């Protein structure tokens, strides 16, 4: 079983699982907005997510963010470069408006990973700002880009959905923030460092309740959305209940990141019965 373990390890370490989570959230956006899936957009987001996340994870360990000494990380780097090229190919078929949105998100990723001041090596080391920036990039990628690609006009309902996506991602980040307490330096002042693990989980419960309740502020509300987001509300609270400081190795990096994938599957099943 050693080769299976190595494949699974590469699957997680090379951010392939993250990429599936990202496109799953993008597909839920298509469902709620009744947008036909655009193949080039989905493939672009998938292929672009892998090198972006790997740049964030491993770039700081590389000399000048390019030269990698570790052979395993070099394999991930080569894999990322191939997918980056594929992302560029599919980007070619998308609109200039999508290009502009991608440029903005790329800038935010750069601010997250690259040094921005002498005080902060990058915004990744800026506590709460880090969490908000990650949620903003995920929301932009999984919701705003498909809206822009489909040339939809901004509306009240779209505003509600954007806010929900942002809140959802904040909740999904909580297990990672609690897990990283073991590694984060005290000066970062992350949310768990500021208010403790218990209150951070309580904050997640409150955010999940807000996530569900604002669903009913929409003008056009379907039964699929009510049932789907109620199920997700329950899943999120089970996740928060199971979140601890001493987590299993794969709790956050696999099981939490599987929630968007599972939710997409649930929505597809519900579409056939509601």
XYZ file of N, CA and C in Angstrom:
822
model
N 0.821 -1.219 0.000
C 0.000 0.000 0.000
C 0.851 1.263 0.000
N 2.195 1.104 -0.031
C 3.057 2.272 0.028
C 2.851 3.222 -1.126
N 2.660 2.683 -2.336
C 2.479 3.557 -3.503
C 1.162 4.312 -3.437
N 0.115 3.691 -2.869
C -1.160 4.395 -2.701
C -1.005 5.557 -1.731
N -0.250 5.315 -0.659
C -0.002 6.368 0.320
C 0.764 7.519 -0.308
N 1.735 7.207 -1.160
C 2.515 8.261 -1.819
C 1.656 9.052 -2.796
N 0.784 8.362 -3.536
C -0.112 9.056 -4.471
C -1.059 9.978 -3.716
N -1.624 9.467 -2.614
C -2.541 10.278 -1.819
C -1.815 11.479 -1.210
N -0.581 11.242 -0.744
C 0.204 12.338 -0.184
C 0.469 13.417 -1.221
N 0.817 13.005 -2.439
C 1.062 13.971 -3.519
C -0.233 14.698 -3.878
N -1.340 13.970 -3.892
C -2.659 14.549 -4.182
C -2.966 15.702 -3.230
N -2.642 15.535 -1.955
C -2.873 16.598 -0.974
C -1.783 17.662 -1.042
N -0.526 17.233 -1.062
C 0.598 18.175 -1.015
C 0.653 19.067 -2.247
N 0.242 18.551 -3.391
C 0.275 19.326 -4.632
C -0.987 20.152 -4.838
N -1.854 20.208 -3.826
C -3.067 21.058 -3.829
C -4.117 20.635 -4.844
N -4.084 19.386 -5.270
C -5.104 18.906 -6.204
C -6.462 18.847 -5.512
N -6.470 18.416 -4.252
C -7.719 18.334 -3.496
C -8.324 19.721 -3.306
N -7.481 20.707 -3.030
C -7.958 22.093 -2.903
C -8.617 22.542 -4.199
N -7.992 22.192 -5.328
C -8.535 22.600 -6.626
C -9.921 22.005 -6.863
N -10.120 20.747 -6.455
C -11.446 20.145 -6.585
C -12.463 20.860 -5.689
N -12.029 21.277 -4.497
C -12.914 22.013 -3.599
C -13.314 23.351 -4.213
N -12.351 24.022 -4.838
C -12.618 25.329 -5.453
C -13.611 25.212 -6.595
N -13.382 24.258 -7.505
C -14.313 24.155 -8.639
C -15.676 23.617 -8.185
N -15.716 22.909 -7.065
C -17.009 22.465 -6.530
C -17.825 23.670 -6.088
N -17.179 24.622 -5.410
C -17.886 25.842 -5.011
C -18.299 26.648 -6.237
N -17.453 26.668 -7.253
C -17.810 27.364 -8.490
C -19.043 26.731 -9.125
N -19.107 25.397 -9.095
C -20.255 24.699 -9.670
C -21.530 24.944 -8.869
N -21.418 25.104 -7.551
C -22.612 25.447 -6.765
C -23.124 26.822 -7.151
N -22.197 27.724 -7.490
C -22.598 29.052 -7.984
C -23.398 28.908 -9.270
N -22.926 28.054 -10.167
C -23.660 27.809 -11.421
C -25.072 27.310 -11.142
N -25.204 26.429 -10.148
C -26.512 25.855 -9.814
C -27.449 26.934 -9.283
N -26.978 27.720 -8.324
C -27.853 28.711 -7.693
C -28.213 29.866 -8.629
N -27.325 30.175 -9.575
C -27.601 31.260 -10.518
C -28.142 30.747 -11.846
N -28.317 29.410 -11.935
C -28.822 28.790 -13.162
C -27.946 29.141 -14.362
N -26.627 29.035 -14.151
C -25.647 29.303 -15.197
C -25.178 27.971 -15.779
N -25.122 27.877 -17.090
C -24.602 26.671 -17.718
C -23.091 26.608 -17.478
N -22.582 25.458 -17.065
C -21.137 25.329 -16.827
C -20.346 25.634 -18.097
N -19.308 26.463 -17.963
C -18.452 26.819 -19.089
C -17.150 26.041 -18.950
N -16.887 25.157 -19.890
C -15.784 24.211 -19.759
C -14.440 24.904 -19.572
N -14.150 25.904 -20.394
C -12.859 26.580 -20.305
C -12.685 27.281 -18.954
N -13.765 27.842 -18.431
C -13.680 28.520 -17.141
C -13.389 27.521 -16.022
N -14.106 26.403 -16.020
C -13.914 25.388 -14.977
C -12.487 24.835 -15.025
N -12.003 24.528 -16.224
C -10.653 23.984 -16.358
C -9.603 25.028 -15.993
N -9.856 26.287 -16.385
C -8.914 27.337 -16.018
C -8.797 27.472 -14.504
N -9.937 27.523 -13.821
C -9.919 27.675 -12.363
C -9.224 26.495 -11.705
N -9.500 25.288 -12.192
C -8.854 24.103 -11.616
C -7.345 24.159 -11.800
N -6.918 24.392 -13.042
C -5.483 24.385 -13.329
C -4.763 25.562 -12.669
N -5.436 26.694 -12.528
C -4.795 27.862 -11.922
C -4.700 27.738 -10.401
N -5.651 27.025 -9.804
C -5.660 26.885 -8.343
C -4.434 26.132 -7.849
N -4.056 25.080 -8.556
C -2.931 24.239 -8.115
C -1.632 25.040 -8.015
N -1.169 25.722 -9.083
C 0.083 26.485 -8.952
C -0.037 27.651 -7.978
N -1.222 28.258 -7.885
C -1.396 29.377 -6.957
C -1.204 28.926 -5.521
N -1.849 27.822 -5.163
C -1.737 27.325 -3.793
C -0.333 26.800 -3.505
N 0.264 26.154 -4.489
C 1.611 25.638 -4.270
C 2.634 26.763 -4.156
N 2.412 27.841 -4.868
C 3.277 29.019 -4.729
C 3.190 29.581 -3.315
N 1.981 29.628 -2.775
C 1.786 30.114 -1.417
C 2.432 29.174 -0.397
N 2.238 27.865 -0.600
C 2.732 26.883 0.378
C 4.242 26.720 0.350
N 4.825 26.701 -0.851
C 6.232 26.343 -0.967
C 7.131 27.477 -1.443
N 6.532 28.552 -1.932
C 7.338 29.643 -2.476
C 8.278 30.260 -1.469
N 7.800 30.440 -0.227
C 8.626 31.072 0.801
C 9.835 30.217 1.166
N 9.752 28.902 0.899
C 10.861 27.998 1.219
C 11.888 27.950 0.085
N 11.527 28.509 -1.066
C 12.422 28.471 -2.220
C 13.249 29.755 -2.289
N 14.473 29.645 -2.768
C 15.317 30.811 -2.930
C 14.735 31.708 -4.017
N 14.447 32.939 -3.627
C 13.817 33.907 -4.538
C 12.500 33.368 -5.109
N 11.853 32.487 -4.361
C 10.553 31.930 -4.723
C 10.598 31.090 -5.999
N 11.795 30.709 -6.435
C 11.914 29.944 -7.682
C 12.743 28.679 -7.493
N 13.935 28.815 -6.922
C 14.864 27.698 -6.820
C 14.521 26.802 -5.638
N 14.174 25.548 -5.935
C 13.759 24.586 -4.916
C 14.850 23.543 -4.732
N 15.256 23.318 -3.507
C 16.304 22.344 -3.225
C 15.748 20.945 -2.982
N 14.589 20.876 -2.302
C 13.973 19.594 -1.970
C 13.437 18.929 -3.243
N 13.842 17.666 -3.481
C 13.455 16.979 -4.725
C 11.941 16.766 -4.810
N 11.306 16.468 -3.688
C 9.855 16.263 -3.681
C 9.140 17.562 -4.033
N 9.601 18.664 -3.449
C 9.009 19.963 -3.762
C 9.283 20.356 -5.217
N 10.426 19.904 -5.748
C 10.725 20.186 -7.147
C 9.733 19.457 -8.059
N 9.343 18.253 -7.695
C 8.329 17.523 -8.458
C 7.007 18.295 -8.448
N 6.650 18.815 -7.276
C 5.420 19.601 -7.175
C 5.540 20.881 -7.990
N 6.734 21.477 -8.000
C 6.953 22.699 -8.774
C 6.784 22.441 -10.273
N 7.372 21.351 -10.761
C 7.246 21.008 -12.185
C 5.790 20.722 -12.536
N 5.121 19.962 -11.678
C 3.697 19.678 -11.867
C 2.894 20.979 -11.922
N 3.217 21.913 -11.046
C 2.514 23.199 -10.990
C 2.750 24.012 -12.254
N 3.975 23.972 -12.778
C 4.285 24.723 -13.997
C 3.511 24.181 -15.196
N 3.367 22.859 -15.262
C 2.584 22.252 -16.348
C 1.136 22.705 -16.268
N 0.567 22.671 -15.054
C -0.827 23.096 -14.885
C -1.000 24.593 -15.097
N 0.028 25.357 -14.762
C -0.011 26.805 -15.015
C -0.109 27.071 -16.517
N 0.645 26.308 -17.298
C 0.580 26.453 -18.754
C -0.797 26.072 -19.286
N -1.382 25.003 -18.744
C -2.733 24.607 -19.147
C -3.758 25.669 -18.766
N -3.559 26.299 -17.597
C -4.458 27.380 -17.181
C -4.379 28.537 -18.167
N -3.156 28.857 -18.614
C -2.988 29.932 -19.593
C -3.693 29.627 -20.906
N -3.664 28.367 -21.308
C -4.351 27.964 -22.537
C -5.851 28.215 -22.426
N -6.460 27.789 -21.325
C -7.909 27.942 -21.171
C -8.297 29.400 -20.901
N -7.406 30.167 -20.284
C -7.674 31.591 -20.071
C -7.832 32.322 -21.396
N -7.117 31.864 -22.411
C -7.157 32.475 -23.741
C -8.582 32.518 -24.294
N -9.427 31.560 -23.905
C -10.791 31.464 -24.444
C -11.812 32.264 -23.620
N -11.376 32.897 -22.542
C -12.280 33.643 -21.683
C -12.264 35.132 -22.032
N -13.246 35.857 -21.525
C -13.402 37.266 -21.874
C -12.358 38.140 -21.188
N -12.189 39.348 -21.720
C -11.245 40.300 -21.118
C -11.681 40.695 -19.710
N -12.991 40.700 -19.464
C -13.483 41.014 -18.125
C -13.017 39.964 -17.111
N -13.021 38.709 -17.534
C -12.512 37.638 -16.670
C -11.010 37.800 -16.476
N -10.306 38.168 -17.543
C -8.861 38.416 -17.422
C -8.576 39.478 -16.370
N -9.360 40.547 -16.390
C -9.163 41.640 -15.439
C -9.423 41.163 -14.016
N -10.481 40.402 -13.831
C -10.796 39.869 -12.504
C -9.694 38.934 -12.028
N -9.172 38.130 -12.928
C -8.081 37.217 -12.565
C -6.828 37.991 -12.175
N -6.580 39.109 -12.854
C -5.413 39.933 -12.530
C -5.537 40.495 -11.117
N -6.738 40.920 -10.743
C -6.968 41.441 -9.394
C -6.736 40.348 -8.353
N -7.260 39.165 -8.614
C -7.087 38.049 -7.681
C -5.623 37.615 -7.599
N -4.925 37.641 -8.729
C -3.500 37.303 -8.737
C -2.714 38.299 -7.891
N -3.098 39.564 -7.955
C -2.454 40.583 -7.124
C -2.667 40.291 -5.644
N -3.880 39.899 -5.277
C -4.182 39.572 -3.885
C -3.384 38.355 -3.420
N -3.245 37.354 -4.306
C -2.434 36.186 -3.973
C -0.985 36.599 -3.759
N -0.497 37.507 -4.601
C 0.864 37.997 -4.448
C 1.064 38.725 -3.127
N 0.093 39.544 -2.738
C 0.171 40.251 -1.460
C 0.164 39.270 -0.293
N -0.545 38.163 -0.478
C -0.619 37.135 0.570
C 0.722 36.432 0.749
N 1.412 36.170 -0.363
C 2.605 35.326 -0.302
C 3.920 36.089 -0.288
N 3.964 37.252 -0.949
C 5.229 37.976 -1.102
C 5.404 39.048 -0.029
N 6.650 39.419 0.294
C 6.905 40.464 1.300
C 6.273 41.795 0.901
N 5.581 42.429 1.856
C 4.937 43.712 1.569
C 5.507 44.851 2.409
N 6.213 44.530 3.494
C 6.809 45.561 4.343
C 7.863 44.926 5.228
N 8.636 45.773 5.880
C 9.658 45.262 6.796
C 9.052 44.657 8.044
N 7.847 45.124 8.412
C 7.181 44.617 9.608
C 6.543 43.269 9.343
N 5.894 43.136 8.196
C 5.233 41.884 7.831
C 5.916 41.320 6.584
N 6.414 40.088 6.698
C 7.023 39.458 5.534
C 6.020 39.363 4.394
N 4.771 39.092 4.717
C 3.677 39.065 3.751
C 2.380 39.117 4.548
N 1.252 39.265 3.863
C -0.027 39.357 4.564
C -0.449 38.024 5.162
N 0.244 36.966 4.775
C 0.014 35.665 5.403
C 0.394 35.719 6.885
N 1.277 36.643 7.236
C 1.733 36.788 8.617
C 1.038 37.949 9.315
N -0.176 38.251 8.891
C -0.888 39.399 9.444
C -2.182 39.019 10.151
N -2.223 37.840 10.743
C -3.340 37.432 11.582
C -4.676 37.437 10.887
N -5.589 38.272 11.384
C -6.963 38.308 10.879
C -7.013 38.729 9.414
N -6.113 39.639 9.015
C -6.098 40.085 7.620
C -5.915 38.892 6.686
N -5.085 37.931 7.113
C -4.828 36.737 6.310
C -6.126 35.993 6.021
N -6.938 35.771 7.046
C -8.178 35.016 6.895
C -9.140 35.744 5.966
N -9.267 37.044 6.155
C -10.169 37.830 5.308
C -9.706 37.830 3.858
N -8.394 37.877 3.653
C -7.853 37.891 2.294
C -8.102 36.557 1.591
N -7.904 35.458 2.307
C -8.157 34.126 1.730
C -9.635 33.988 1.353
N -10.520 34.410 2.254
C -11.958 34.328 1.980
C -12.337 35.190 0.785
N -11.682 36.347 0.661
C -11.962 37.243 -0.460
C -11.523 36.619 -1.781
N -10.345 36.007 -1.798
C -9.837 35.389 -3.029
C -10.713 34.197 -3.431
N -11.071 33.362 -2.453
C -11.947 32.216 -2.756
C -13.306 32.690 -3.274
N -13.859 33.735 -2.658
C -15.156 34.249 -3.097
C -15.061 34.813 -4.508
N -13.987 35.548 -4.756
C -13.799 36.097 -6.098
C -13.676 35.013 -7.145
N -12.952 33.944 -6.813
C -12.711 32.864 -7.758
C -13.951 32.018 -7.995
N -14.672 31.700 -6.925
C -15.771 30.736 -7.022
C -17.132 31.372 -7.264
N -17.221 32.689 -7.115
C -18.523 33.325 -7.330
C -18.449 34.496 -8.307
N -17.561 35.446 -8.037
C -17.549 36.660 -8.854
C -17.075 36.363 -10.274
N -16.061 35.503 -10.430
C -15.586 35.180 -11.780
C -16.681 34.535 -12.635
N -17.421 33.522 -12.143
C -18.500 32.975 -12.993
C -19.600 33.989 -13.289
N -19.858 34.904 -12.356
C -20.845 35.961 -12.613
C -20.359 36.869 -13.737
N -19.083 37.277 -13.659
C -18.501 38.132 -14.695
C -18.463 37.403 -16.030
N -18.084 36.123 -16.014
C -17.994 35.335 -17.250
C -19.353 35.192 -17.928
N -20.415 35.196 -17.125
C -21.769 35.038 -17.667
C -22.442 36.368 -17.958
N -21.716 37.472 -17.698
C -22.226 38.836 -17.959
C -23.523 39.117 -17.221
N -23.645 38.585 -16.002
C -24.829 38.853 -15.193
C -24.719 40.222 -14.533
N -25.846 40.906 -14.424
C -25.872 42.201 -13.745
C -25.984 41.999 -12.240
N -25.338 42.881 -11.493
C -25.401 42.776 -10.035
C -26.838 43.019 -9.576
N -27.285 42.216 -8.608
C -28.628 42.358 -8.056
C -28.585 42.094 -6.558
N -29.714 42.327 -5.888
C -29.813 42.071 -4.457
C -29.510 40.604 -4.141
N -30.100 39.699 -4.921
C -29.906 38.271 -4.675
C -28.451 37.861 -4.869
N -27.806 38.416 -5.891
C -26.394 38.107 -6.111
C -25.553 38.637 -4.958
N -25.906 39.798 -4.446
C -25.208 40.348 -3.290
C -25.323 39.440 -2.074
N -26.519 38.882 -1.856
C -26.732 37.941 -0.744
C -25.854 36.700 -0.927
N -25.819 36.184 -2.149
C -25.043 34.977 -2.424
C -23.538 35.219 -2.254
N -23.072 36.400 -2.659
C -21.661 36.733 -2.465
C -21.320 36.762 -0.979
N -22.191 37.396 -0.190
C -21.971 37.454 1.259
C -21.972 36.056 1.865
N -22.888 35.207 1.434
C -22.942 33.831 1.940
C -21.677 33.050 1.597
N -21.195 33.245 0.364
C -19.973 32.536 -0.034
C -18.792 32.967 0.839
N -18.711 34.261 1.103
C -17.636 34.802 1.933
C -17.718 34.226 3.351
N -18.920 34.199 3.918
C -19.113 33.654 5.266
C -18.794 32.165 5.296
N -19.241 31.432 4.288
C -18.977 29.996 4.215
C -17.479 29.711 4.253
N -16.718 30.451 3.484
C -15.279 30.213 3.428
C -14.619 30.576 4.753
N -15.087 31.640 5.398
C -14.570 31.979 6.727
C -14.777 30.823 7.705
N -15.950 30.200 7.642
C -16.249 29.068 8.538
C -15.319 27.889 8.231
N -15.122 27.605 6.943
C -14.266 26.484 6.551
C -12.805 26.703 6.944
N -12.413 27.947 7.140
C -11.037 28.254 7.531
C -10.778 28.036 9.014
N -11.839 27.966 9.816
C -11.674 27.867 11.270
C -10.872 26.634 11.695
N -11.161 25.432 11.171
C -10.335 24.279 11.570
C -8.852 24.452 11.249
N -8.548 25.138 10.150
C -7.147 25.386 9.792
C -6.499 26.359 10.775
N -7.253 27.399 11.162
C -6.724 28.371 12.110
C -6.444 27.714 13.459
N -7.344 26.827 13.884
C -7.156 26.129 15.166
C -6.009 25.126 15.062
N -5.916 24.422 13.953
C -4.812 23.479 13.746
C -3.465 24.188 13.801
N -3.389 25.375 13.215
C -2.115 26.085 13.094
C -1.676 26.778 14.376
N -2.473 26.682 15.430
C -2.062 27.251 16.710
C -0.710 26.685 17.155
N -0.472 25.449 16.789
C 0.772 24.787 17.197
C 1.988 25.413 16.521
N 1.767 26.028 15.342
C 2.888 26.532 14.550
C 2.937 28.054 14.491
N 1.800 28.739 14.649
C 1.755 30.188 14.506
C 2.482 30.890 15.648
N 3.266 31.893 15.283
C 3.939 32.692 16.293
C 2.922 33.605 16.970
N 3.178 33.935 18.229
C 2.208 34.691 19.023
C 1.923 36.078 18.456
N 2.899 36.668 17.802
C 2.702 38.035 17.303
C 1.703 38.100 16.151
N 1.362 36.941 15.554
C 0.418 36.937 14.444
C -0.979 37.346 14.880
N -1.325 37.030 16.131
C -2.646 37.376 16.673
C -3.783 36.867 15.793
N -3.744 35.576 15.485
C -4.844 34.956 14.750
C -6.088 34.920 15.639
N -7.213 34.579 15.057
C -8.467 34.577 15.818
C -8.402 33.635 17.015
N -7.946 32.379 16.861
C -7.847 31.502 18.041
C -6.870 32.033 19.090
N -5.813 32.695 18.654
C -4.873 33.278 19.609
C -5.507 34.420 20.388
N -6.392 35.158 19.736
C -7.033 36.311 20.376
C -8.127 35.893 21.348
N -8.973 34.946 20.934
C -10.157 34.651 21.748
C -10.215 33.211 22.241
N -9.257 32.380 21.833
C -9.241 30.994 22.283
C -10.002 30.063 21.350
N -9.757 28.767 21.510
C -10.354 27.758 20.632
C -11.867 27.687 20.799
N -12.337 27.662 22.038
C -13.769 27.501 22.307
C -14.580 28.649 21.712
N -14.126 29.877 21.926
C -14.854 31.034 21.408
C -14.749 31.124 19.890
N -13.641 30.636 19.330
C -13.505 30.619 17.873
C -14.527 29.670 17.255
N -14.721 28.512 17.887
C -15.722 27.562 17.412
C -17.124 28.142 17.575
N -17.360 28.860 18.668
C -18.656 29.521 18.872
C -18.894 30.566 17.795
N -17.840 31.300 17.455
C -17.937 32.272 16.360
C -18.340 31.576 15.074
N -17.779 30.391 14.833
C -18.136 29.632 13.645
C -19.598 29.234 13.629
N -20.129 28.844 14.788
C -21.547 28.489 14.896
C -22.417 29.695 14.589
N -22.045 30.852 15.134
C -22.805 32.091 14.885
C -22.773 32.434 13.398
N -21.600 32.319 12.783
C -21.480 32.613 11.355
C -22.304 31.636 10.521
N -22.348 30.369 10.931
C -23.144 29.387 10.186
C -24.634 29.704 10.287
N -25.055 30.207 11.452
C -26.452 30.602 11.617
C -26.779 31.809 10.735
N -25.868 32.782 10.694
C -26.056 33.947 9.815
C -26.103 33.499 8.361
N -25.191 32.573 8.002
C -25.145 32.029 6.638
C -26.504 31.476 6.230
N -27.132 30.711 7.128
C -28.423 30.102 6.803
C -29.539 31.139 6.776
N -29.566 32.030 7.765
C -30.679 32.970 7.903
C -30.766 33.963 6.749
N -29.614 34.428 6.258
C -29.690 35.443 5.197
C -30.168 34.834 3.884
N -30.224 33.512 3.808
C -30.837 32.861 2.645
C -32.256 33.373 2.437
N -32.970 33.600 3.527
C -34.386 33.969 3.463
C -34.598 35.457 3.176
N -33.495 36.200 2.999
C -33.597 37.602 2.592
C -33.607 37.745 1.080
N -33.421 36.629 0.365
C -33.424 36.698 -1.090
C -34.828 36.958 -1.626
N -34.898 37.646 -2.762
C -36.188 37.879 -3.412
C -36.679 36.612 -4.119
N -35.763 35.925 -4.771
C -36.101 34.712 -5.513
C -35.441 33.529 -4.810
N -36.239 32.756 -4.099
C -35.705 31.684 -3.268
C -36.337 30.355 -3.666
N -35.479 29.378 -3.960
C -35.964 28.064 -4.390
C -35.904 27.070 -3.240
N -36.675 26.008 -3.363
C -36.634 24.945 -2.351
C -35.270 24.271 -2.338
N -34.641 24.164 -3.519
C -33.307 23.574 -3.590
C -32.337 24.344 -2.694
N -32.403 25.648 -2.745
C -31.494 26.471 -1.946
C -31.790 26.323 -0.457
N -33.067 26.289 -0.101
C -33.434 26.148 1.314
C -32.938 24.814 1.862
N -33.257 23.724 1.164
C -32.842 22.398 1.633
C -31.323 22.244 1.590
N -30.720 22.697 0.475
C -29.280 22.541 0.312
C -28.495 23.281 1.374
N -28.887 24.506 1.665
C -28.131 25.294 2.637
C -28.451 24.893 4.074
N -29.618 24.327 4.288
C -29.907 23.778 5.621
C -29.029 22.565 5.894
N -28.877 21.702 4.892
C -28.000 20.538 5.047
C -26.564 20.989 5.271
N -26.115 22.000 4.508
C -24.757 22.501 4.683
C -24.575 23.104 6.072
N -25.587 23.813 6.563
C -25.555 24.377 7.922
C -25.292 23.270 8.950
N -25.971 22.143 8.810
C -25.784 21.021 9.735
C -24.385 20.426 9.602
N -23.908 20.288 8.365
C -22.565 19.740 8.138
C -21.507 20.639 8.765
N -21.664 21.937 8.586
C -20.690 22.886 9.136
C -20.633 22.808 10.657
N -21.781 22.642 11.287
C -21.795 22.577 12.747
C -21.217 21.262 13.268
N -21.426 20.173 12.535
C -20.766 18.915 12.898
C -19.249 19.078 12.762
N -18.827 19.735 11.687
C -17.398 19.999 11.485
C -16.812 20.793 12.647
N -17.518 21.835 13.070
C -17.042 22.665 14.177
C -17.008 21.878 15.481
N -17.990 21.020 15.672
C -18.029 20.185 16.875
C -16.819 19.252 16.933
N -16.414 18.737 15.768
C -15.311 17.778 15.707
C -13.934 18.453 15.645
N -13.919 19.769 15.495
C -12.652 20.494 15.387
C -11.991 20.650 16.749
N -10.746 20.244 16.827
C -9.966 20.372 18.064
C -8.578 20.883 17.728
N -7.900 21.324 18.756
C -6.536 21.820 18.560
C -5.620 20.693 18.105
N -5.746 19.525 18.706
C -4.955 18.364 18.314
C -5.766 17.526 17.328
N -5.670 17.874 16.068
C -6.458 17.209 15.031
C -5.682 16.036 14.445
N -6.424 15.135 13.808
C -5.766 14.095 13.025
C -5.089 14.742 11.817
N -4.153 14.048 11.244
C -3.325 14.597 10.168
C -4.147 15.110 8.995
N -5.248 14.396 8.681
C -6.002 14.718 7.472
C -7.337 15.408 7.751
N -7.599 15.778 9.003
C -8.915 16.344 9.316
C -9.180 17.612 8.507
N -8.264 18.582 8.593
C -8.470 19.843 7.879
C -8.127 19.705 6.401
N -6.947 19.142 6.122
C -6.438 19.128 4.749
C -7.215 18.212 3.820
N -7.956 17.247 4.358
C -8.751 16.376 3.493
C -10.244 16.467 3.793
N -10.643 16.184 5.038
C -12.072 16.106 5.349
C -12.765 17.466 5.274
N -12.157 18.509 5.839
C -12.785 19.835 5.774
C -12.835 20.320 4.325
N -11.747 20.106 3.588
C -11.723 20.557 2.195
C -12.614 19.693 1.300
N -13.093 18.569 1.828
C -14.035 17.735 1.075
C -15.468 18.241 1.188
N -15.736 19.138 2.134
C -17.107 19.609 2.352
C -17.690 20.276 1.108
N -16.967 21.191 0.425
C -17.542 21.752 -0.810
C -17.837 20.690 -1.866
N -16.979 19.672 -1.954
C -17.181 18.600 -2.933
C -18.447 17.810 -2.594
N -18.597 17.482 -1.311
C -19.785 16.745 -0.860
C -21.046 17.577 -1.044
N -20.938 18.874 -0.758
C -22.114 19.753 -0.888
C -22.565 19.831 -2.340
N -21.624 19.904 -3.264
C -21.990 19.904 -4.677
C -22.732 18.615 -5.021
N -22.232 17.483 -4.537
C -22.903 16.214 -4.781
C -24.311 16.188 -4.219
N -24.476 16.745 -3.018
C -25.799 16.806 -2.390
C -26.748 17.658 -3.225
N -26.273 18.801 -3.723
C -27.119 19.682 -4.530
C -27.536 19.006 -5.836
N -26.623 18.274 -6.444
C -26.944 17.572 -7.692
C -28.019 16.520 -7.442
N -27.908 15.810 -6.315
C -28.930 14.798 -5.951
C -30.270 15.477 -5.672
N -30.244 16.581 -4.896
C -31.484 17.290 -4.564
C -32.188 17.823 -5.792
N -31.422 18.247 -6.802
C -32.013 18.779 -8.028
C -32.947 17.758 -8.681
N -32.645 16.493 -8.487
C -33.450 15.442 -9.132
C -34.686 15.058 -8.308
N -34.781 15.545 -7.064
C -35.893 15.135 -6.205
C -36.735 16.326 -5.709
N -36.302 17.538 -5.947
C -37.067 18.697 -5.464
C -37.679 19.449 -6.647
